[in-house]
Amino acid sequence: MSRTPRRPRLAAAIATAAVTLSLSALSVGSSQAASVATWDKVAQCESTGNWSINTNNGYYGGLQIAKPTWDAFGGKQYAAYPHQATKVQQILTAEKILAGQGPGAWGGCATYANLGSDHADPYPDAPTSQAGDFYHAIRQVDGSWTSFNAVGGFDGSPFFNGSQEAITSTPDGSAQVLGTGTDGNLYHSARYSNGTWTGWAPLDGYQGAAKFGAKGEAIAGMGNGDAQIMAIGNDGKIYHNARYVNGSWQGWQPVGDWSAQKIAAAALPNGDLQVLIVGNDGNLYHSLRTAGGSWQAWNAVSGVGTAATFQAGSIAIAGLPNGDSQLLAVGNDGKTYHNIRFASGSWQGWGAVEGIASASSVAITGMPNGDTQILATGQGGTTYHNARFASGSWQGWWNTGFGSQKVALAGMGDGAAQMLVTRS
């Protein structure tokens, strides 16, 4: 028998400070707990089992949790809103609400599901976040930041743990995301403009292989809505793919015979794709894929001062509205350097970005107003943010307060920037 979803009154008058004080005493698996099957019944009553529902009624997700309640009981560690979190994350937060408020928080739906009589631990071995988990944050147009929230994992797991990540924006306001999982394979996800995620899907492999093992990846959102992907396969070779605006995939194609250690890519307004690699010799090389699909040869990027080549660690590249490309690279001295490839094809030359002693990972993205936003993992795993304004001046490094191993960054069409980091 179908049921009309109830609009619950979850903690309409919670005193947040009191809840915060009580959270340390709450634990999953106490006398107030419930099995996954029981939570499924609650969700069926509340939302017809739709864990991603948002009807703009003030309650969100499968269990219809109010935003203040979600925040007060620790849900923000997973996502800004309940419907943006995975089913597992919603249930883990609901367990805390159940322990703090009892089954009455879900009213008639608790009675329907016998929530008060089920004391089973839904996830007795629930994983906790660890180094390498992906976290996401947004720098809003006004300069304010959201908190870093865990990105749900493959097949409903609460975390995605990986060794590499990449993020870009597309004109519909989505963020397209790549990650190399702990199995060494490449996965894709997308975050829509309403804050929901598609979930991770493994990318098909080359020439009929089930999956694509990747040592490095980059993704660039194109003006036509496509996303172009560059990756380093397990054989060390360079491959190109594309996710078309309709969601279909081009399939992998090898790019020449070169091998690489690192790779970065950026889209330009004319449809070209700028690509950087660190070759097996440790030097930085540049190439270009035209809008028509032809490739330019790989050319070494000159080094600092009169040096013929640039020995690079982490690399990043951003396309700008005027057709320029801006580059970041970590040199052999650990310092972060900046360069510009002008739309004419000429180069500005490298200059050190002062302010942090050394970096192990860098990211850069172009913004609609001509600025660039920058992230870097500094000493001790500290994540820093910077910006280079269209005038050529710099904001200066700012400690975000979040620890990272690697960083990625995407400028959105509305002027916000989305961060994707692997936590330290």
Tab-separated table of C-alpha atoms in Angstrom:
chain	number	residue	atom	x	y	z
A	1	MET	CA	0.000	0.000	0.000
A	2	SER	CA	1.427	3.366	-0.984
A	3	ARG	CA	1.856	5.987	1.699
A	4	THR	CA	1.942	9.760	1.519
A	5	PRO	CA	5.347	11.018	2.708
A	6	ARG	CA	5.104	12.742	6.086
A	7	ARG	CA	6.717	16.117	6.578
A	8	PRO	CA	8.517	15.621	9.909
A	9	ARG	CA	9.342	18.123	12.601
A	10	LEU	CA	12.964	17.155	13.223
A	11	ALA	CA	14.359	19.353	15.976
A	12	ALA	CA	12.459	22.442	14.984
A	13	ALA	CA	13.572	24.158	18.200
A	14	ILE	CA	16.985	22.617	18.895
A	15	ALA	CA	19.453	24.626	20.938
A	16	THR	CA	22.535	23.999	18.813
A	17	ALA	CA	24.978	24.544	21.668
A	18	ALA	CA	23.233	21.941	23.816
A	19	VAL	CA	23.241	19.441	20.968
A	20	THR	CA	26.916	20.024	20.311
A	21	LEU	CA	27.726	19.315	23.938
A	22	SER	CA	25.750	16.096	23.840
A	23	LEU	CA	27.225	14.706	20.645
A	24	SER	CA	30.329	13.336	22.321
A	25	ALA	CA	28.117	11.118	24.427
A	26	LEU	CA	26.223	9.716	21.443
A	27	SER	CA	27.397	6.567	19.722
A	28	VAL	CA	26.058	4.347	16.972
A	29	GLY	CA	25.004	0.978	18.346
A	30	SER	CA	23.473	2.273	21.596
A	31	SER	CA	20.002	1.351	22.821
A	32	GLN	CA	18.728	3.911	20.347
A	33	ALA	CA	19.724	2.402	17.012
A	34	ALA	CA	18.097	0.669	14.071
A	35	SER	CA	18.972	-1.719	11.264
A	36	VAL	CA	19.299	-0.610	7.652
A	37	ALA	CA	16.058	-2.456	6.875
A	38	THR	CA	14.203	-0.381	9.455
A	39	TRP	CA	15.690	2.867	8.166
A	40	ASP	CA	14.586	1.800	4.677
A	41	LYS	CA	11.038	1.545	6.024
A	42	VAL	CA	11.282	4.999	7.571
A	43	ALA	CA	12.572	6.368	4.263
A	44	GLN	CA	9.775	4.669	2.340
A	45	CYS	CA	7.260	6.417	4.586
A	46	GLU	CA	9.037	9.786	4.594
A	47	SER	CA	10.142	10.095	0.965
A	48	THR	CA	9.001	6.956	-0.874
A	49	GLY	CA	12.594	5.785	-0.477
A	50	ASN	CA	14.159	8.603	-2.492
A	51	TRP	CA	17.486	9.322	-0.782
A	52	SER	CA	18.246	12.271	-3.106
A	53	ILE	CA	14.898	14.053	-2.785
A	54	ASN	CA	14.680	17.834	-2.352
A	55	THR	CA	11.208	19.307	-2.780
A	56	ASN	CA	12.134	22.675	-1.229
A	57	ASN	CA	9.915	22.006	1.778
A	58	GLY	CA	12.717	22.513	4.299
A	59	TYR	CA	13.432	18.775	4.739
A	60	TYR	CA	15.889	16.773	2.710
A	61	GLY	CA	16.898	13.276	1.703
A	62	GLY	CA	15.426	9.862	2.317
A	63	LEU	CA	14.723	10.529	5.989
A	64	GLN	CA	13.542	14.130	5.497
A	65	ILE	CA	15.998	15.749	7.890
A	66	ALA	CA	15.888	19.506	8.413
A	67	LYS	CA	19.047	21.446	7.618
A	68	PRO	CA	19.585	22.767	11.213
A	69	THR	CA	19.233	19.223	12.556
A	70	TRP	CA	21.641	17.864	9.970
A	71	ASP	CA	24.211	20.473	10.928
A	72	ALA	CA	23.733	20.051	14.680
A	73	PHE	CA	24.191	16.288	14.601
A	74	GLY	CA	27.349	16.309	12.467
A	75	GLY	CA	25.918	15.791	8.983
A	76	LYS	CA	28.055	18.583	7.550
A	77	GLN	CA	31.086	16.285	7.680
A	78	TYR	CA	29.502	14.482	4.732
A	79	ALA	CA	27.630	17.153	2.747
A	80	ALA	CA	26.022	20.547	3.134
A	81	TYR	CA	22.502	19.069	2.878
A	82	PRO	CA	21.168	15.578	3.622
A	83	HIS	CA	20.026	14.881	0.051
A	84	GLN	CA	23.571	15.533	-1.172
A	85	ALA	CA	24.985	12.786	1.076
A	86	THR	CA	24.958	9.055	0.405
A	87	LYS	CA	22.377	6.750	1.944
A	88	VAL	CA	25.013	5.444	4.354
A	89	GLN	CA	25.917	8.963	5.465
A	90	GLN	CA	22.265	9.912	5.966
A	91	ILE	CA	21.663	6.836	8.110
A	92	LEU	CA	24.801	7.410	10.199
A	93	THR	CA	23.609	10.942	10.944
A	94	ALA	CA	20.064	9.743	11.613
A	95	GLU	CA	21.483	7.330	14.212
A	96	LYS	CA	22.805	10.326	16.141
A	97	ILE	CA	19.444	12.092	15.861
A	98	LEU	CA	17.700	8.933	17.069
A	99	ALA	CA	20.043	8.697	20.050
A	100	GLY	CA	19.545	12.365	20.880
A	101	GLN	CA	15.809	12.781	20.260
A	102	GLY	CA	14.350	9.285	20.139
A	103	PRO	CA	12.056	7.794	17.499
A	104	GLY	CA	9.506	10.556	17.994
A	105	ALA	CA	11.601	12.719	15.690
A	106	TRP	CA	9.999	10.766	12.817
A	107	GLY	CA	6.485	10.729	14.276
A	108	GLY	CA	4.076	8.379	12.547
A	109	CYS	CA	6.748	7.047	10.232
A	110	ALA	CA	8.687	5.781	13.259
A	111	THR	CA	5.591	3.937	14.406
A	112	TYR	CA	5.026	2.507	10.923
A	113	ALA	CA	8.626	1.231	10.792
A	114	ASN	CA	8.778	0.090	14.455
A	115	LEU	CA	11.805	2.350	14.808
A	116	GLY	CA	11.663	2.363	18.600
A	117	SER	CA	11.844	-1.419	18.954
A	118	ASP	CA	14.833	-2.065	16.654
A	119	HIS	CA	18.171	-1.611	18.444
A	120	ALA	CA	20.487	-3.130	15.823
A	121	ASP	CA	23.616	-1.304	14.696
A	122	PRO	CA	23.085	-0.507	10.980
A	123	TYR	CA	26.788	-0.405	10.198
A	124	PRO	CA	28.736	-2.244	12.911
A	125	ASP	CA	31.932	-1.823	10.932
A	126	ALA	CA	31.212	1.651	9.599
A	127	PRO	CA	34.411	3.080	8.100
A	128	THR	CA	35.883	6.341	9.286
A	129	SER	CA	37.590	8.842	7.058
A	130	GLN	CA	41.267	8.245	6.394
A	131	ALA	CA	44.143	9.732	4.438
A	132	GLY	CA	43.436	9.738	0.716
A	133	ASP	CA	39.662	10.268	1.013
A	134	PHE	CA	38.275	12.863	-1.388
A	135	TYR	CA	36.842	16.078	0.060
A	136	HIS	CA	35.037	18.897	-1.725
A	137	ALA	CA	34.567	22.588	-0.905
A	138	ILE	CA	33.375	25.716	-2.690
A	139	ARG	CA	34.794	29.224	-2.668
A	140	GLN	CA	31.739	31.372	-3.267
A	141	VAL	CA	31.673	34.440	-5.485
A	142	ASP	CA	31.797	36.710	-2.428
A	143	GLY	CA	34.996	35.015	-1.209
A	144	SER	CA	33.383	32.951	1.547
A	145	TRP	CA	34.021	29.211	1.784
A	146	THR	CA	31.886	26.191	2.473
A	147	SER	CA	33.365	23.525	4.709
A	148	PHE	CA	35.265	20.612	3.176
A	149	ASN	CA	32.816	17.702	2.932
A	150	ALA	CA	33.601	14.061	2.188
A	151	VAL	CA	32.744	12.841	-1.304
A	152	GLY	CA	30.739	9.629	-1.225
A	153	GLY	CA	32.439	6.553	-2.611
A	154	PHE	CA	31.714	3.949	-5.248
A	155	ASP	CA	28.560	1.839	-4.919
A	156	GLY	CA	27.219	3.712	-1.880
A	157	SER	CA	30.285	3.620	0.366
A	158	PRO	CA	30.679	6.757	2.524
A	159	PHE	CA	34.119	7.761	1.214
A	160	PHE	CA	36.033	7.684	-2.071
A	161	ASN	CA	39.679	6.938	-1.404
A	162	GLY	CA	42.131	7.508	-4.201
A	163	SER	CA	45.597	8.462	-5.331
A	164	GLN	CA	44.812	11.074	-7.999
A	165	GLU	CA	41.977	13.468	-8.765
A	166	ALA	CA	40.902	16.037	-11.355
A	167	ILE	CA	37.942	18.413	-11.634
A	168	THR	CA	36.562	20.781	-14.263
A	169	SER	CA	33.392	22.746	-14.965
A	170	THR	CA	30.986	22.557	-17.903
A	171	PRO	CA	28.634	25.289	-19.154
A	172	ASP	CA	25.555	23.755	-17.485
A	173	GLY	CA	27.081	24.529	-14.076
A	174	SER	CA	28.143	20.952	-13.368
A	175	ALA	CA	31.536	19.889	-12.082
A	176	GLN	CA	32.969	16.856	-13.866
A	177	VAL	CA	35.300	14.805	-11.672
A	178	LEU	CA	37.873	12.050	-12.196
A	179	GLY	CA	39.530	9.934	-9.535
A	180	THR	CA	41.950	7.027	-9.492
A	181	GLY	CA	40.673	4.618	-6.866
A	182	THR	CA	42.665	2.377	-4.570
A	183	ASP	CA	42.261	-0.371	-7.187
A	184	GLY	CA	44.265	1.767	-9.615
A	185	ASN	CA	41.325	2.259	-11.975
A	186	LEU	CA	39.883	5.521	-13.227
A	187	TYR	CA	36.389	6.615	-12.127
A	188	HIS	CA	34.104	9.467	-13.163
A	189	SER	CA	31.473	11.391	-11.236
A	190	ALA	CA	29.647	14.678	-11.658
A	191	ARG	CA	28.279	17.250	-9.241
A	192	TYR	CA	25.235	19.023	-10.621
A	193	SER	CA	24.543	22.702	-10.052
A	194	ASN	CA	21.905	21.792	-7.424
A	195	GLY	CA	24.594	20.107	-5.313
A	196	THR	CA	23.689	16.465	-6.002
A	197	TRP	CA	26.252	13.925	-7.204
A	198	THR	CA	25.816	11.247	-9.854
A	199	GLY	CA	27.972	8.731	-8.010
A	200	TRP	CA	31.130	7.120	-9.311
A	201	ALA	CA	31.296	4.933	-12.412
A	202	PRO	CA	34.447	3.162	-13.660
A	203	LEU	CA	35.643	4.181	-17.105
A	204	ASP	CA	35.832	1.489	-19.751
A	205	GLY	CA	39.347	0.461	-20.666
A	206	TYR	CA	41.323	0.704	-23.879
A	207	GLN	CA	40.584	-1.721	-26.737
A	208	GLY	CA	37.864	-3.645	-24.928
A	209	ALA	CA	39.446	-3.809	-21.480
A	210	ALA	CA	36.882	-3.739	-18.671
A	211	LYS	CA	38.500	-0.795	-16.848
A	212	PHE	CA	41.183	1.820	-17.391
A	213	GLY	CA	44.114	1.755	-14.994
A	214	ALA	CA	45.551	5.239	-14.600
A	215	LYS	CA	48.734	6.681	-13.146
A	216	GLY	CA	47.567	10.236	-13.744
A	217	GLU	CA	44.614	12.116	-15.209
A	218	ALA	CA	43.327	15.520	-16.222
A	219	ILE	CA	39.919	16.768	-17.362
A	220	ALA	CA	38.941	19.953	-19.194
A	221	GLY	CA	35.406	21.282	-19.696
A	222	MET	CA	34.865	22.567	-23.218
A	223	GLY	CA	32.633	25.413	-24.356
A	224	ASN	CA	30.271	23.040	-26.190
A	225	GLY	CA	29.530	21.069	-23.005
A	226	ASP	CA	31.884	18.175	-23.690
A	227	ALA	CA	34.682	17.257	-21.293
A	228	GLN	CA	38.022	16.094	-22.665
A	229	ILE	CA	40.110	13.676	-20.634
A	230	MET	CA	43.844	13.072	-20.688
A	231	ALA	CA	45.316	10.125	-18.794
A	232	ILE	CA	48.535	8.224	-18.275
A	233	GLY	CA	47.853	4.512	-18.558
A	234	ASN	CA	49.519	1.776	-16.561
A	235	ASP	CA	51.891	1.375	-19.514
A	236	GLY	CA	53.026	4.978	-18.997
A	237	LYS	CA	51.583	6.034	-22.358
A	238	ILE	CA	49.387	9.090	-22.933
A	239	TYR	CA	45.711	8.625	-23.832
A	240	HIS	CA	42.838	10.927	-24.788
A	241	ASN	CA	39.091	10.447	-24.246
A	242	ALA	CA	36.004	12.649	-24.285
A	243	ARG	CA	32.709	12.656	-22.430
A	244	TYR	CA	30.188	14.231	-24.763
A	245	VAL	CA	27.529	16.624	-23.524
A	246	ASN	CA	24.899	13.876	-23.923
A	247	GLY	CA	26.812	11.653	-21.460
A	248	SER	CA	28.259	9.215	-23.996
A	249	TRP	CA	31.976	8.546	-24.311
A	250	GLN	CA	34.336	8.733	-27.269
A	251	GLY	CA	36.637	5.951	-26.057
A	252	TRP	CA	40.382	5.979	-25.443
A	253	GLN	CA	42.846	6.909	-28.152
A	254	PRO	CA	46.638	6.861	-27.705
A	255	VAL	CA	48.425	10.174	-28.251
A	256	GLY	CA	51.663	9.385	-30.090
A	257	ASP	CA	54.388	7.205	-28.582
A	258	TRP	CA	55.427	9.392	-25.664
A	259	SER	CA	55.343	8.330	-22.043
A	260	ALA	CA	54.773	10.638	-19.084
A	261	GLN	CA	54.966	10.870	-15.308
A	262	LYS	CA	52.480	13.743	-14.789
A	263	ILE	CA	49.761	15.303	-16.938
A	264	ALA	CA	47.571	18.442	-16.880
A	265	ALA	CA	45.095	19.922	-19.354
A	266	ALA	CA	42.988	23.047	-19.898
A	267	ALA	CA	40.386	24.174	-22.423
A	268	LEU	CA	40.599	27.417	-24.373
A	269	PRO	CA	37.657	29.485	-25.671
A	270	ASN	CA	38.372	28.525	-29.307
A	271	GLY	CA	37.952	24.804	-28.547
A	272	ASP	CA	41.666	23.969	-28.367
A	273	LEU	CA	43.005	21.790	-25.562
A	274	GLN	CA	46.302	22.754	-23.934
A	275	VAL	CA	48.209	19.826	-22.420
A	276	LEU	CA	51.262	19.663	-20.157
A	277	ILE	CA	53.264	16.560	-19.274
A	278	VAL	CA	56.313	15.763	-17.218
A	279	GLY	CA	58.239	13.351	-19.420
A	280	ASN	CA	60.273	10.388	-18.274
A	281	ASP	CA	63.313	12.681	-18.249
A	282	GLY	CA	61.614	14.903	-15.647
A	283	ASN	CA	61.292	17.845	-18.045
A	284	LEU	CA	58.100	19.777	-18.725
A	285	TYR	CA	56.551	19.554	-22.216
A	286	HIS	CA	53.608	21.284	-23.863
A	287	SER	CA	51.284	20.270	-26.674
A	288	LEU	CA	47.992	21.399	-28.144
A	289	ARG	CA	44.985	19.518	-29.502
A	290	THR	CA	43.112	21.756	-31.917
A	291	ALA	CA	39.344	22.004	-31.977
A	292	GLY	CA	39.514	19.919	-35.140
A	293	GLY	CA	41.222	17.043	-33.319
A	294	SER	CA	44.773	17.340	-34.676
A	295	TRP	CA	47.764	17.337	-32.329
A	296	GLN	CA	50.776	19.632	-32.193
A	297	ALA	CA	54.162	18.051	-31.435
A	298	TRP	CA	55.432	17.971	-27.840
A	299	ASN	CA	57.758	20.871	-27.150
A	300	ALA	CA	59.982	21.370	-24.113
A	301	VAL	CA	59.065	24.368	-21.973
A	302	SER	CA	62.066	26.592	-21.282
A	303	GLY	CA	63.315	26.749	-17.709
A	304	VAL	CA	63.834	29.537	-15.217
A	305	GLY	CA	66.112	32.276	-16.475
A	306	THR	CA	68.427	30.893	-19.171
A	307	ALA	CA	67.840	27.204	-18.377
A	308	ALA	CA	66.905	25.235	-21.482
A	309	THR	CA	64.334	23.037	-19.735
A	310	PHE	CA	62.155	23.043	-16.633
A	311	GLN	CA	62.405	20.061	-14.282
A	312	ALA	CA	58.962	19.765	-12.718
A	313	GLY	CA	57.108	17.868	-10.031
A	314	SER	CA	53.432	18.757	-9.753
A	315	ILE	CA	52.005	20.679	-12.732
A	316	ALA	CA	48.778	22.537	-13.531
A	317	ILE	CA	47.403	24.647	-16.385
A	318	ALA	CA	44.387	26.944	-16.757
A	319	GLY	CA	42.708	28.485	-19.790
A	320	LEU	CA	41.673	32.154	-19.638
A	321	PRO	CA	38.846	33.978	-21.453
A	322	ASN	CA	41.360	35.997	-23.520
A	323	GLY	CA	42.950	32.845	-24.962
A	324	ASP	CA	46.013	32.863	-22.699
A	325	SER	CA	47.036	29.848	-20.617
A	326	GLN	CA	48.550	30.164	-17.155
A	327	LEU	CA	50.796	27.450	-15.756
A	328	LEU	CA	51.869	26.407	-12.278
A	329	ALA	CA	54.676	23.971	-11.599
A	330	VAL	CA	56.719	22.824	-8.651
A	331	GLY	CA	60.418	22.966	-9.467
A	332	ASN	CA	63.174	20.690	-8.214
A	333	ASP	CA	63.759	23.183	-5.414
A	334	GLY	CA	60.203	22.617	-4.135
A	335	LYS	CA	59.154	26.162	-4.959
A	336	THR	CA	56.026	27.033	-6.905
A	337	TYR	CA	56.506	28.808	-10.239
A	338	HIS	CA	54.060	30.601	-12.531
A	339	ASN	CA	54.198	31.124	-16.296
A	340	ILE	CA	51.913	32.349	-19.082
A	341	ARG	CA	51.545	31.071	-22.625
A	342	PHE	CA	49.916	33.958	-24.447
A	343	ALA	CA	47.218	33.466	-27.066
A	344	SER	CA	49.846	34.391	-29.678
A	345	GLY	CA	51.917	31.336	-28.702
A	346	SER	CA	54.707	33.311	-27.012
A	347	TRP	CA	55.713	32.741	-23.391
A	348	GLN	CA	56.125	35.150	-20.472
A	349	GLY	CA	58.715	33.083	-18.597
A	350	TRP	CA	58.757	31.609	-15.110
A	351	GLY	CA	58.446	33.586	-11.918
A	352	ALA	CA	58.453	32.218	-8.367
A	353	VAL	CA	55.208	32.503	-6.421
A	354	GLU	CA	56.543	33.623	-3.072
A	355	GLY	CA	54.953	33.036	0.313
A	356	ILE	CA	55.204	29.309	1.030
A	357	ALA	CA	58.543	27.558	1.331
A	358	SER	CA	57.660	24.476	-0.709
A	359	ALA	CA	54.748	22.642	-2.272
A	360	SER	CA	54.061	19.056	-3.281
A	361	SER	CA	50.832	19.551	-5.270
A	362	VAL	CA	49.436	22.567	-7.126
A	363	ALA	CA	46.243	23.421	-9.010
A	364	ILE	CA	45.125	26.448	-11.015
A	365	THR	CA	41.876	27.415	-12.738
A	366	GLY	CA	40.729	30.337	-14.854
A	367	MET	CA	37.770	32.484	-13.812
A	368	PRO	CA	35.250	34.322	-16.015
A	369	ASN	CA	36.645	37.727	-14.961
A	370	GLY	CA	40.215	36.852	-15.996
A	371	ASP	CA	41.475	36.032	-12.498
A	372	THR	CA	43.021	32.678	-11.661
A	373	GLN	CA	42.367	30.772	-8.445
A	374	ILE	CA	45.170	28.600	-7.058
A	375	LEU	CA	45.552	25.790	-4.530
A	376	ALA	CA	48.725	24.208	-3.191
A	377	THR	CA	49.657	21.527	-0.689
A	378	GLY	CA	52.444	23.017	1.368
A	379	GLN	CA	54.764	21.694	4.040
A	380	GLY	CA	53.086	19.423	6.540
A	381	GLY	CA	50.119	18.848	4.223
A	382	THR	CA	48.600	22.301	4.742
A	383	THR	CA	46.247	23.371	1.947
A	384	TYR	CA	46.783	26.953	0.804
A	385	HIS	CA	44.703	29.152	-1.499
A	386	ASN	CA	45.900	32.053	-3.618
A	387	ALA	CA	44.647	34.129	-6.525
A	388	ARG	CA	46.280	35.984	-9.375
A	389	PHE	CA	44.073	38.861	-10.396
A	390	ALA	CA	43.528	39.845	-14.017
A	391	SER	CA	45.653	42.933	-13.306
A	392	GLY	CA	48.661	40.697	-12.609
A	393	SER	CA	48.730	41.299	-8.851
A	394	TRP	CA	48.508	38.485	-6.325
A	395	GLN	CA	46.185	37.956	-3.378
A	396	GLY	CA	48.768	36.056	-1.315
A	397	TRP	CA	48.590	32.607	0.245
A	398	TRP	CA	45.816	31.812	2.711
A	399	ASN	CA	45.737	28.747	4.955
A	400	THR	CA	42.406	26.976	4.384
A	401	GLY	CA	42.779	24.947	7.574
A	402	PHE	CA	42.362	21.629	5.772
A	403	GLY	CA	45.137	19.070	5.303
A	404	SER	CA	45.743	17.548	1.885
A	405	GLN	CA	48.002	15.279	-0.112
A	406	LYS	CA	46.873	16.449	-3.570
A	407	VAL	CA	44.669	19.272	-4.795
A	408	ALA	CA	42.466	20.009	-7.819
A	409	LEU	CA	40.410	23.072	-8.670
A	410	ALA	CA	37.695	24.183	-11.116
A	411	GLY	CA	36.413	27.676	-11.851
A	412	MET	CA	32.661	27.761	-12.422
A	413	GLY	CA	30.738	29.932	-14.834
A	414	ASP	CA	29.056	31.831	-11.996
A	415	GLY	CA	32.404	32.949	-10.543
A	416	ALA	CA	32.622	30.357	-7.764
A	417	ALA	CA	35.458	27.827	-7.569
A	418	GLN	CA	35.147	24.191	-6.528
A	419	MET	CA	37.958	22.380	-4.732
A	420	LEU	CA	38.630	18.651	-4.768
A	421	VAL	CA	41.379	17.391	-2.461
A	422	THR	CA	42.668	14.108	-1.103
A	423	ARG	CA	42.926	14.572	2.645
A	424	SER	CA	46.142	14.059	4.561
